[in-house]
C-alpha atoms as a printed R data frame, in Angstrom:
    type eleno elety resid chain resno       x       y       z
1   ATOM     1    CA   MET     A     1 135.909   5.022 135.945
2   ATOM     2    CA   SER     A     2 139.563   6.048 136.079
3   ATOM     3    CA   GLU     A     3 141.692   6.117 132.959
4   ATOM     4    CA   ASN     A     4 143.790   3.052 134.094
5   ATOM     5    CA   SER     A     5 140.950   0.887 135.479
6   ATOM     6    CA   GLU     A     6 140.048  -2.403 133.892
7   ATOM     7    CA   PRO     A     7 136.834  -2.783 131.887
8   ATOM     8    CA   GLU     A     8 133.953  -4.025 133.988
9   ATOM     9    CA   PRO     A     9 132.806  -7.558 133.109
10  ATOM    10    CA   ASP     A    10 129.291  -8.269 131.859
11  ATOM    11    CA   ALA     A    11 126.974 -10.560 133.654
12  ATOM    12    CA   ASP     A    12 128.273 -13.516 131.601
13  ATOM    13    CA   GLY     A    13 131.845 -12.679 132.559
14  ATOM    14    CA   ALA     A    14 132.813 -10.965 129.219
15  ATOM    15    CA   SER     A    15 134.385  -7.611 129.463
16  ATOM    16    CA   ARG     A    16 133.150  -4.653 127.338
17  ATOM    17    CA   PRO     A    17 135.283  -1.691 126.236
18  ATOM    18    CA   ASP     A    18 134.995   1.650 127.928
19  ATOM    19    CA   GLU     A    19 132.468   3.919 126.076
20  ATOM    20    CA   THR     A    20 134.840   6.863 126.506
21  ATOM    21    CA   SER     A    21 137.822   5.311 124.825
22  ATOM    22    CA   PRO     A    22 140.691   7.619 123.844
23  ATOM    23    CA   GLU     A    23 139.723   7.282 120.162
24  ATOM    24    CA   GLU     A    24 136.280   8.835 120.830
25  ATOM    25    CA   THR     A    25 137.251  11.445 123.370
26  ATOM    26    CA   PRO     A    26 136.292  14.917 121.875
27  ATOM    27    CA   VAL     A    27 139.177  17.308 121.376
28  ATOM    28    CA   PRO     A    28 138.519  20.757 122.874
29  ATOM    29    CA   VAL     A    29 138.592  23.639 120.345
30  ATOM    30    CA   PRO     A    30 140.387  26.825 121.374
31  ATOM    31    CA   SER     A    31 138.021  29.735 121.779
32  ATOM    32    CA   GLU     A    32 140.102  31.780 119.317
33  ATOM    33    CA   ALA     A    33 139.229  29.366 116.483
34  ATOM    34    CA   LEU     A    34 135.479  29.638 116.965
35  ATOM    35    CA   PRO     A    35 133.751  31.740 114.273
36  ATOM    36    CA   VAL     A    36 132.620  35.151 115.439
37  ATOM    37    CA   PRO     A    37 128.924  35.667 114.695
38  ATOM    38    CA   VAL     A    38 128.307  38.632 112.392
39  ATOM    39    CA   PRO     A    39 125.060  40.509 113.060
40  ATOM    40    CA   ASP     A    40 122.715  40.953 110.122
41  ATOM    41    CA   PRO     A    41 122.753  44.456 108.613
42  ATOM    42    CA   THR     A    42 119.972  46.754 109.679
43  ATOM    43    CA   PRO     A    43 117.468  46.892 106.786
44  ATOM    44    CA   ASP     A    44 116.869  50.220 105.107
45  ATOM    45    CA   ALA     A    45 113.241  51.141 105.675
46  ATOM    46    CA   SER     A    46 113.170  53.013 102.341
47  ATOM    47    CA   VAL     A    47 114.129  49.881 100.345
48  ATOM    48    CA   PRO     A    48 111.324  47.330  99.966
49  ATOM    49    CA   THR     A    49 112.281  43.736 100.719
50  ATOM    50    CA   GLY     A    50 110.701  40.325 100.404
51  ATOM    51    CA   ILE     A    51 107.191  40.283  99.039
52  ATOM    52    CA   PHE     A    52 107.132  44.092  98.806
53  ATOM    53    CA   ALA     A    53 110.234  44.120  96.605
54  ATOM    54    CA   ARG     A    54 108.744  41.475  94.314
55  ATOM    55    CA   LEU     A    55 105.466  43.376  94.141
56  ATOM    56    CA   LYS     A    56 107.271  46.629  93.325
57  ATOM    57    CA   ASN     A    57 109.346  44.983  90.580
58  ATOM    58    CA   ARG     A    58 106.246  43.362  89.111
59  ATOM    59    CA   LEU     A    59 104.229  46.568  89.105
60  ATOM    60    CA   GLU     A    60 107.033  48.571  87.484
61  ATOM    61    CA   ALA     A    61 108.193  45.972  84.964
62  ATOM    62    CA   PRO     A    62 107.902  47.374  81.410
63  ATOM    63    CA   GLU     A    63 106.286  44.189  80.106
64  ATOM    64    CA   LYS     A    64 103.642  44.269  82.866
65  ATOM    65    CA   GLY     A    65 103.026  47.980  83.064
66  ATOM    66    CA   ALA     A    66 100.689  47.772  86.056
67  ATOM    67    CA   ALA     A    67 102.068  51.051  87.428
68  ATOM    68    CA   THR     A    68 103.434  52.683  84.277
69  ATOM    69    CA   ILE     A    69 102.202  55.133  81.674
70  ATOM    70    CA   THR     A    70 102.787  54.581  77.957
71  ATOM    71    CA   GLY     A    71 102.273  56.858  74.986
72  ATOM    72    CA   THR     A    72 103.487  57.776  71.527
73  ATOM    73    CA   LEU     A    73 105.493  60.973  71.131
74  ATOM    74    CA   ARG     A    74 105.167  62.406  67.628
75  ATOM    75    CA   ASP     A    75 107.156  65.118  65.844
76  ATOM    76    CA   TYR     A    76 109.696  65.036  68.658
77  ATOM    77    CA   LEU     A    77 111.965  68.062  68.231
78  ATOM    78    CA   VAL     A    78 115.036  68.610  70.430
79  ATOM    79    CA   VAL     A    79 116.982  71.885  70.147
80  ATOM    80    CA   THR     A    80 120.206  71.927  72.170
81  ATOM    81    CA   TRP     A    81 122.573  74.711  73.209
82  ATOM    82    CA   ALA     A    82 125.985  74.321  74.861
83  ATOM    83    CA   VAL     A    83 126.712  76.742  77.717
84  ATOM    84    CA   PRO     A    84 129.494  77.014  80.328
85  ATOM    85    CA   ALA     A    85 128.716  74.596  83.148
86  ATOM    86    CA   ASP     A    86 129.345  77.198  85.858
87  ATOM    87    CA   LYS     A    87 126.755  79.496  84.318
88  ATOM    88    CA   VAL     A    88 123.860  77.062  84.671
89  ATOM    89    CA   ARG     A    89 124.984  75.177  87.781
90  ATOM    90    CA   PRO     A    90 122.636  77.203  90.072
91  ATOM    91    CA   GLN     A    91 119.623  76.083  88.025
92  ATOM    92    CA   VAL     A    92 119.717  72.503  89.342
93  ATOM    93    CA   PRO     A    93 119.929  71.057  92.869
94  ATOM    94    CA   ALA     A    94 123.436  70.976  94.296
95  ATOM    95    CA   GLU     A    95 123.212  67.181  94.756
96  ATOM    96    CA   LEU     A    96 122.423  66.592  91.076
97  ATOM    97    CA   PRO     A    97 125.485  66.656  88.784
98  ATOM    98    CA   LEU     A    98 125.251  68.179  85.337
99  ATOM    99    CA   ASP     A    99 126.056  66.070  82.295
100 ATOM   100    CA   VAL     A   100 129.080  67.984  81.007
101 ATOM   101    CA   LEU     A   101 131.559  67.564  78.174
102 ATOM   102    CA   PRO     A   102 134.628  69.579  77.136
103 ATOM   103    CA   ASN     A   103 134.234  71.873  74.153
104 ATOM   104    CA   ALA     A   104 136.842  72.482  71.477
105 ATOM   105    CA   SER     A   105 138.891  74.658  73.865
106 ATOM   106    CA   GLY     A   106 138.638  72.174  76.747
107 ATOM   107    CA   GLU     A   107 136.070  74.154  78.765
108 ATOM   108    CA   LEU     A   108 133.412  72.066  80.475
109 ATOM   109    CA   THR     A   109 130.018  72.776  78.964
110 ATOM   110    CA   ALA     A   110 126.489  71.850  79.993
111 ATOM   111    CA   PHE     A   111 123.518  71.441  77.679
112 ATOM   112    CA   LEU     A   112 120.251  73.368  77.654
113 ATOM   113    CA   GLN     A   113 117.366  71.971  75.630
114 ATOM   114    CA   VAL     A   114 113.932  72.900  74.391
115 ATOM   115    CA   VAL     A   115 111.895  69.771  73.638
116 ATOM   116    CA   CYS     A   116 108.648  69.967  71.625
117 ATOM   117    CA   PHE     A   117 106.313  67.118  70.759
118 ATOM   118    CA   TYR     A   118 102.744  65.900  70.486
119 ATOM   119    CA   GLY     A   119 101.880  63.223  73.060
120 ATOM   120    CA   GLU     A   120  99.334  60.830  71.604
121 ATOM   121    CA   ASN     A   121  97.230  58.352  73.582
122 ATOM   122    CA   ILE     A   122  99.075  58.768  76.874
123 ATOM   123    CA   HIS     A   123  97.492  55.933  78.813
124 ATOM   124    CA   TRP     A   124  97.809  53.405  81.612
125 ATOM   125    CA   SER     A   125 100.145  50.818  80.111
126 ATOM   126    CA   PRO     A   126  97.999  47.646  80.441
127 ATOM   127    CA   LEU     A   127  94.963  49.321  78.880
128 ATOM   128    CA   GLN     A   128  95.553  50.313  75.253
129 ATOM   129    CA   ASN     A   129  92.033  51.737  74.886
130 ATOM   130    CA   ASP     A   130  92.104  53.572  78.172
131 ATOM   131    CA   PRO     A   131  89.045  55.872  78.357
132 ATOM   132    CA   LEU     A   132  91.152  58.283  80.438
133 ATOM   133    CA   ALA     A   133  93.945  58.499  77.847
134 ATOM   134    CA   GLN     A   134  95.116  62.010  76.958
135 ATOM   135    CA   SER     A   135  96.679  63.654  73.917
136 ATOM   136    CA   TYR     A   136  98.322  67.072  73.986
137 ATOM   137    CA   HIS     A   137 101.167  69.289  72.811
138 ATOM   138    CA   GLN     A   138 104.065  69.890  75.176
139 ATOM   139    CA   VAL     A   139 107.149  72.114  75.369
140 ATOM   140    CA   THR     A   140 109.778  71.457  78.035
141 ATOM   141    CA   TYR     A   141 112.843  73.467  79.020
142 ATOM   142    CA   ARG     A   142 115.491  71.226  80.554
143 ATOM   143    CA   LEU     A   143 119.144  70.741  81.523
144 ATOM   144    CA   LEU     A   144 120.962  67.458  80.969
145 ATOM   145    CA   THR     A   145 122.165  65.708  84.129
146 ATOM   146    CA   ARG     A   146 124.017  62.543  85.083
147 ATOM   147    CA   TYR     A   147 123.658  60.918  88.518
148 ATOM   148    CA   LYS     A   148 125.386  57.606  89.288
149 ATOM   149    CA   ASN     A   149 126.190  57.299  85.592
150 ATOM   150    CA   LYS     A   150 122.497  57.463  84.635
151 ATOM   151    CA   ARG     A   151 121.646  59.965  81.944
152 ATOM   152    CA   GLY     A   152 118.966  62.307  83.139
153 ATOM   153    CA   ALA     A   153 117.365  65.683  82.573
154 ATOM   154    CA   PHE     A   154 116.167  68.311  85.021
155 ATOM   155    CA   ASN     A   155 112.962  69.944  83.805
156 ATOM   156    CA   LEU     A   156 113.066  73.673  84.458
157 ATOM   157    CA   ARG     A   157 109.515  74.218  83.201
158 ATOM   158    CA   SER     A   158 106.928  72.510  80.994
159 ATOM   159    CA   TYR     A   159 103.999  73.927  79.042
160 ATOM   160    CA   PHE     A   160 100.915  71.888  78.082
161 ATOM   161    CA   SER     A   161  98.206  72.560  75.535
162 ATOM   162    CA   THR     A   162  95.282  71.572  77.782
163 ATOM   163    CA   GLU     A   163  94.406  72.822  81.234
164 ATOM   164    CA   GLU     A   164  93.334  69.320  82.262
165 ATOM   165    CA   VAL     A   165  96.812  67.940  81.673
166 ATOM   166    CA   ARG     A   166  98.369  70.994  83.301
167 ATOM   167    CA   ASN     A   167  96.279  70.419  86.427
168 ATOM   168    CA   THR     A   168  97.160  66.725  86.505
169 ATOM   169    CA   GLN     A   169 100.876  67.444  86.174
170 ATOM   170    CA   ARG     A   170 100.761  70.125  88.843
171 ATOM   171    CA   VAL     A   171  99.815  67.508  91.438
172 ATOM   172    CA   VAL     A   172 103.413  66.257  91.392
173 ATOM   173    CA   ALA     A   173 105.447  68.939  89.577
174 ATOM   174    CA   ARG     A   174 105.654  72.594  90.526
175 ATOM   175    CA   GLU     A   175 106.998  74.189  87.330
176 ATOM   176    CA   VAL     A   176 104.181  73.433  84.870
177 ATOM   177    CA   ASP     A   177 101.948  75.834  82.996
178 ATOM   178    CA   TYR     A   178  99.275  76.062  80.331
179 ATOM   179    CA   ALA     A   179 100.014  77.564  76.913
180 ATOM   180    CA   ARG     A   180  98.179  78.087  73.638
181 ATOM   181    CA   PHE     A   181  99.905  76.157  70.859
182 ATOM   182    CA   PHE     A   182 100.168  76.957  67.154
183 ATOM   183    CA   VAL     A   183 101.853  74.175  65.196
184 ATOM   184    CA   HIS     A   184 102.423  73.782  61.456
185 ATOM   185    CA   ILE     A   185 104.548  70.947  60.058
186 ATOM   186    CA   ASN     A   186 105.201  70.247  56.386
187 ATOM   187    CA   GLY     A   187 106.196  66.693  55.626
188 ATOM   188    CA   ASP     A   188 105.330  63.041  55.811
189 ATOM   189    CA   PRO     A   189 106.310  61.577  59.195
190 ATOM   190    CA   ALA     A   190 105.574  58.037  58.008
191 ATOM   191    CA   ARG     A   191 108.307  58.382  55.373
192 ATOM   192    CA   ASN     A   192 110.546  60.518  57.611
193 ATOM   193    CA   THR     A   193 110.419  63.407  55.155
194 ATOM   194    CA   TYR     A   194 110.089  66.925  56.515
195 ATOM   195    CA   SER     A   195 110.535  70.315  54.916
196 ATOM   196    CA   SER     A   196 109.593  72.642  57.796
197 ATOM   197    CA   TYR     A   197 108.567  72.623  61.443
198 ATOM   198    CA   ASN     A   198 106.961  75.690  62.994
199 ATOM   199    CA   LEU     A   199 105.737  75.857  66.573
200 ATOM   200    CA   ARG     A   200 104.641  78.661  68.842
201 ATOM   201    CA   ALA     A   201 103.488  78.294  72.456
202 ATOM   202    CA   VAL     A   202 102.163  81.324  74.346
203 ATOM   203    CA   GLY     A   203 101.692  81.036  78.095
204 ATOM   204    CA   ASP     A   204 101.224  83.404  80.999
205 ATOM   205    CA   ARG     A   205 104.801  82.784  82.116
206 ATOM   206    CA   GLY     A   206 106.595  82.935  78.796
207 ATOM   207    CA   GLN     A   207 106.659  82.229  75.086
208 ATOM   208    CA   THR     A   208 108.386  79.634  72.954
209 ATOM   209    CA   SER     A   209 108.725  79.582  69.193
210 ATOM   210    CA   VAL     A   210 110.911  77.633  66.773
211 ATOM   211    CA   GLU     A   211 111.174  77.681  63.001
212 ATOM   212    CA   VAL     A   212 113.121  74.740  61.596
213 ATOM   213    CA   THR     A   213 113.807  73.731  58.017
214 ATOM   214    CA   PHE     A   214 115.293  70.546  56.641
215 ATOM   215    CA   ASP     A   215 117.796  70.167  53.839
216 ATOM   216    CA   ALA     A   216 116.161  68.817  50.692
217 ATOM   217    CA   SER     A   217 119.279  66.802  49.860
218 ATOM   218    CA   GLU     A   218 119.056  65.085  53.236
219 ATOM   219    CA   ALA     A   219 115.394  64.367  52.663
220 ATOM   220    CA   ALA     A   220 116.375  62.669  49.418
221 ATOM   221    CA   GLU     A   221 118.268  60.122  51.484
222 ATOM   222    CA   THR     A   222 114.964  58.553  52.426
223 ATOM   223    CA   THR     A   223 114.387  55.861  49.839
224 ATOM   224    CA   SER     A   224 111.135  55.297  47.984
225 ATOM   225    CA   ALA     A   225 108.734  52.525  48.857
226 ATOM   226    CA   SER     A   226 109.663  50.646  45.678
227 ATOM   227    CA   THR     A   227 113.193  49.892  46.878
228 ATOM   228    CA   PRO     A   228 114.031  46.791  48.933
229 ATOM   229    CA   PHE     A   229 115.917  48.869  51.503
230 ATOM   230    CA   ALA     A   230 114.375  49.966  54.752
231 ATOM   231    CA   ASP     A   231 116.283  53.255  54.857
232 ATOM   232    CA   PHE     A   232 119.147  55.205  53.314
233 ATOM   233    CA   ASP     A   233 121.792  53.848  55.702
234 ATOM   234    CA   GLU     A   234 120.928  50.256  54.820
235 ATOM   235    CA   MET     A   235 121.101  51.051  51.112
236 ATOM   236    CA   ALA     A   236 124.444  52.851  51.442
237 ATOM   237    CA   GLN     A   237 125.874  50.001  53.505
238 ATOM   238    CA   TYR     A   238 124.763  47.396  50.943
239 ATOM   239    CA   LEU     A   239 126.004  49.282  47.900
240 ATOM   240    CA   THR     A   240 129.359  50.412  49.251
241 ATOM   241    CA   GLN     A   241 130.448  47.989  51.988
242 ATOM   242    CA   MET     A   242 132.106  44.691  51.021
243 ATOM   243    CA   ALA     A   243 130.535  41.817  52.875
244 ATOM   244    CA   VAL     A   244 133.728  39.736  52.810
245 ATOM   245    CA   ALA     A   245 137.136  41.068  51.835
246 ATOM   246    CA   GLU     A   246 140.445  39.271  51.857
247 ATOM   247    CA   ASP     A   247 142.205  42.564  52.313
248 ATOM   248    CA   ALA     A   248 140.957  44.229  55.532
249 ATOM   249    CA   GLU     A   249 141.789  47.668  54.181
250 ATOM   250    CA   LYS     A   250 139.341  47.184  51.306
251 ATOM   251    CA   ALA     A   251 136.549  46.493  53.766
252 ATOM   252    CA   ALA     A   252 137.101  49.741  55.661
253 ATOM   253    CA   ILE     A   253 134.834  51.892  53.510
254 ATOM   254    CA   ALA     A   254 133.426  54.837  55.430
255 ATOM   255    CA   VAL     A   255 129.758  55.553  54.795
256 ATOM   256    CA   PRO     A   256 128.750  59.090  55.773
257 ATOM   257    CA   VAL     A   257 125.480  58.800  57.671
258 ATOM   258    CA   LYS     A   258 124.556  62.469  57.834
259 ATOM   259    CA   ALA     A   259 125.968  65.331  55.824
260 ATOM   260    CA   VAL     A   260 125.977  67.775  58.736
261 ATOM   261    CA   PRO     A   261 128.871  69.307  60.667
262 ATOM   262    CA   ILE     A   262 129.450  67.562  63.987
263 ATOM   263    CA   PRO     A   263 130.395  69.946  66.826
264 ATOM   264    CA   ALA     A   264 133.061  69.139  69.400
265 ATOM   265    CA   PRO     A   265 133.365  66.966  71.398
266 ATOM   266    CA   PHE     A   266 131.333  64.564  69.250
267 ATOM   267    CA   SER     A   267 133.052  62.670  66.452
268 ATOM   268    CA   LYS     A   268 130.007  61.002  64.914
269 ATOM   269    CA   PHE     A   269 126.388  61.996  64.394
270 ATOM   270    CA   GLU     A   270 125.185  58.835  66.129
271 ATOM   271    CA   ASP     A   271 127.229  59.622  69.247
272 ATOM   272    CA   MET     A   272 125.831  63.133  69.398
273 ATOM   273    CA   SER     A   273 122.194  62.131  68.879
274 ATOM   274    CA   LEU     A   274 122.448  59.349  71.469
275 ATOM   275    CA   PHE     A   275 123.932  61.687  74.064
276 ATOM   276    CA   LEU     A   276 121.374  64.441  73.468
277 ATOM   277    CA   THR     A   277 118.216  62.315  73.239
278 ATOM   278    CA   GLN     A   278 118.733  59.152  75.301
279 ATOM   279    CA   ARG     A   279 117.734  59.888  78.894
280 ATOM   280    CA   GLU     A   280 116.843  57.424  81.675
281 ATOM   281    CA   GLU     A   281 115.586  59.754  84.406
282 ATOM   282    CA   VAL     A   282 113.585  62.979  84.552
283 ATOM   283    CA   TYR     A   283 113.975  65.272  87.571
284 ATOM   284    CA   PHE     A   284 111.709  68.170  88.488
285 ATOM   285    CA   ALA     A   285 110.792  70.517  91.329
286 ATOM   286    CA   SER     A   286 108.125  68.641  93.283
287 ATOM   287    CA   SER     A   287 104.856  70.150  94.423
288 ATOM   288    CA   ALA     A   288 105.074  68.558  97.867
289 ATOM   289    CA   PRO     A   289 107.245  69.145  99.673
290 ATOM   290    CA   LYS     A   290 108.024  72.404  97.943
291 ATOM   291    CA   THR     A   291 111.735  72.003  98.573
292 ATOM   292    CA   GLY     A   292 111.783  68.428  97.289
293 ATOM   293    CA   ILE     A   293 113.043  67.106  93.970
294 ATOM   294    CA   GLY     A   294 110.880  64.637  92.086
295 ATOM   295    CA   LEU     A   295 112.149  61.782  89.952
296 ATOM   296    CA   THR     A   296 110.453  59.822  87.184
297 ATOM   297    CA   PRO     A   297 112.359  56.971  85.485
298 ATOM   298    CA   VAL     A   298 111.625  56.693  81.754
299 ATOM   299    CA   HIS     A   299 112.334  54.140  79.049
300 ATOM   300    CA   HIS     A   300 112.437  54.224  75.260
301 ATOM   301    CA   GLU     A   301 114.454  52.635  72.510
302 ATOM   302    CA   PRO     A   302 117.424  54.611  71.122
303 ATOM   303    CA   LEU     A   303 116.250  57.263  68.675
304 ATOM   304    CA   GLN     A   304 117.462  57.772  65.114
305 ATOM   305    CA   PRO     A   305 116.661  61.435  64.508
306 ATOM   306    CA   ARG     A   306 117.427  63.575  61.498
307 ATOM   307    CA   SER     A   307 119.072  66.956  61.594
308 ATOM   308    CA   GLY     A   308 117.425  70.304  60.908
309 ATOM   309    CA   ILE     A   309 118.398  73.958  60.582
310 ATOM   310    CA   LEU     A   310 117.111  76.490  63.109
311 ATOM   311    CA   LYS     A   311 115.955  79.631  61.271
312 ATOM   312    CA   SER     A   312 114.469  81.521  64.217
313 ATOM   313    CA   ALA     A   313 113.804  80.860  67.872
314 ATOM   314    CA   ARG     A   314 112.370  82.361  71.004
315 ATOM   315    CA   ALA     A   315 112.874  80.733  74.402
316 ATOM   316    CA   SER     A   316 111.813  83.263  77.006
317 ATOM   317    CA   LEU     A   317 112.730  81.112  80.014
318 ATOM   318    CA   PHE     A   318 116.374  80.937  78.896
319 ATOM   319    CA   THR     A   319 116.639  84.589  77.899
320 ATOM   320    CA   ASP     A   320 114.765  85.936  80.945
321 ATOM   321    CA   GLN     A   321 117.158  84.071  83.248
322 ATOM   322    CA   LYS     A   322 120.173  85.307  81.250
323 ATOM   323    CA   LEU     A   323 121.214  81.789  80.358
324 ATOM   324    CA   LEU     A   324 121.145  82.569  76.624
325 ATOM   325    CA   THR     A   325 121.001  85.752  74.573
326 ATOM   326    CA   PRO     A   326 118.771  86.132  71.507
327 ATOM   327    CA   GLU     A   327 121.944  85.762  69.442
328 ATOM   328    CA   ASP     A   328 122.876  82.565  71.291
329 ATOM   329    CA   LEU     A   329 119.508  81.059  70.420
330 ATOM   330    CA   LEU     A   330 120.444  81.030  66.744
331 ATOM   331    CA   GLN     A   331 123.608  79.020  67.411
332 ATOM   332    CA   PRO     A   332 122.426  75.645  68.738
333 ATOM   333    CA   VAL     A   333 124.662  72.622  69.006
334 ATOM   334    CA   ALA     A   334 122.065  70.475  67.264
335 ATOM   335    CA   VAL     A   335 118.485  70.455  66.013
336 ATOM   336    CA   LEU     A   336 117.154  66.896  66.002
337 ATOM   337    CA   LEU     A   337 113.768  65.568  64.917
338 ATOM   338    CA   GLN     A   338 112.383  62.086  65.552
339 ATOM   339    CA   PRO     A   339 109.092  61.334  63.731
340 ATOM   340    CA   SER     A   340 107.720  59.164  66.559
341 ATOM   341    CA   PHE     A   341 108.600  56.684  69.282
342 ATOM   342    CA   THR     A   342 107.000  54.963  72.270
343 ATOM   343    CA   LEU     A   343 107.800  56.236  75.757
344 ATOM   344    CA   THR     A   344 107.138  54.470  79.061
345 ATOM   345    CA   THR     A   345 107.227  56.453  82.307
346 ATOM   346    CA   TYR     A   346 107.392  54.938  85.769
347 ATOM   347    CA   PRO     A   347 105.634  56.223  88.898
348 ATOM   348    CA   PRO     A   348 107.093  59.528  90.189
349 ATOM   349    CA   ARG     A   349 108.835  59.550  93.518
350 ATOM   350    CA   LEU     A   350 111.018  61.861  95.606
351 ATOM   351    CA   ALA     A   351 114.662  61.698  94.592
352 ATOM   352    CA   ARG     A   352 117.106  60.557  97.264
353 ATOM   353    CA   PHE     A   353 120.682  61.712  96.780
354 ATOM   354    CA   GLU     A   354 123.585  60.178  98.668
355 ATOM   355    CA   GLU     A   355 125.734  62.617 100.615
């Protein structure tokens, strides 16, 4: 029907309107206004999606623990030395940045550590009474790292007190060894009171020994069981800090937490201990492939260690590689001891660094 033609009459003589009246005629849309379809991004084969992603998250969730290992680390001693970053840079993969801070003169420094502890009941997380659980002494030499703002540590070498654990670790990590341990600790870990900590580990590839003492006046900070305070800091806060003060200046009472000198660049003991002990990732030289770098995410609550005094030390890995001299060993940045804490480790995997 033409645009100007009359409507055709019905059989009864009534006319009906044209079905394609001007009011209902569709308006053509210019092709430029049509949305351009955007193709979906190509999925990364290394990143699990869908049901696999949900399964992975469920298996690795700390509260589920279906693919995690949990244990208690006791008498956890961390001795730290500050060294020029350029001096130790070759010790870690080029893709892995060191965790560096400026020293008092503004020079960037990295941090070497010797970590000693007794791992108790290291077991599959869901099974507290795991018949395959292991307990052992361990010494680890490491460098602090930071990748994508995650605090990490690169393990240069670890020593274990049992050959069974050494063999298990060697499946994934290349720089592990067996050592004979001699440990003597004076104190009461349950009350966080220590007077001395002596450890010696002798392996085929090196020796480690530390002799640490603790200030008796600092030990006195730990309150007796008859007091209503959980620890010295709580007591000092209660007795010296005003709960409510009309004058804000009166409320600003500084409570010294630890009577130890704090090295640059740290301003508070808590800042230093958090930086030196709180790590989220552990890197290591993998067994396969031999050129690969392994990664194990770890989780634990922030530690509240106490400070000790290093009387003597031997760290053959550091001295053999000319990273520290015997004189340097007696000048650590910090000697920190945590009586115990719970550590959860996630399944190891090969680290993937972005270019």
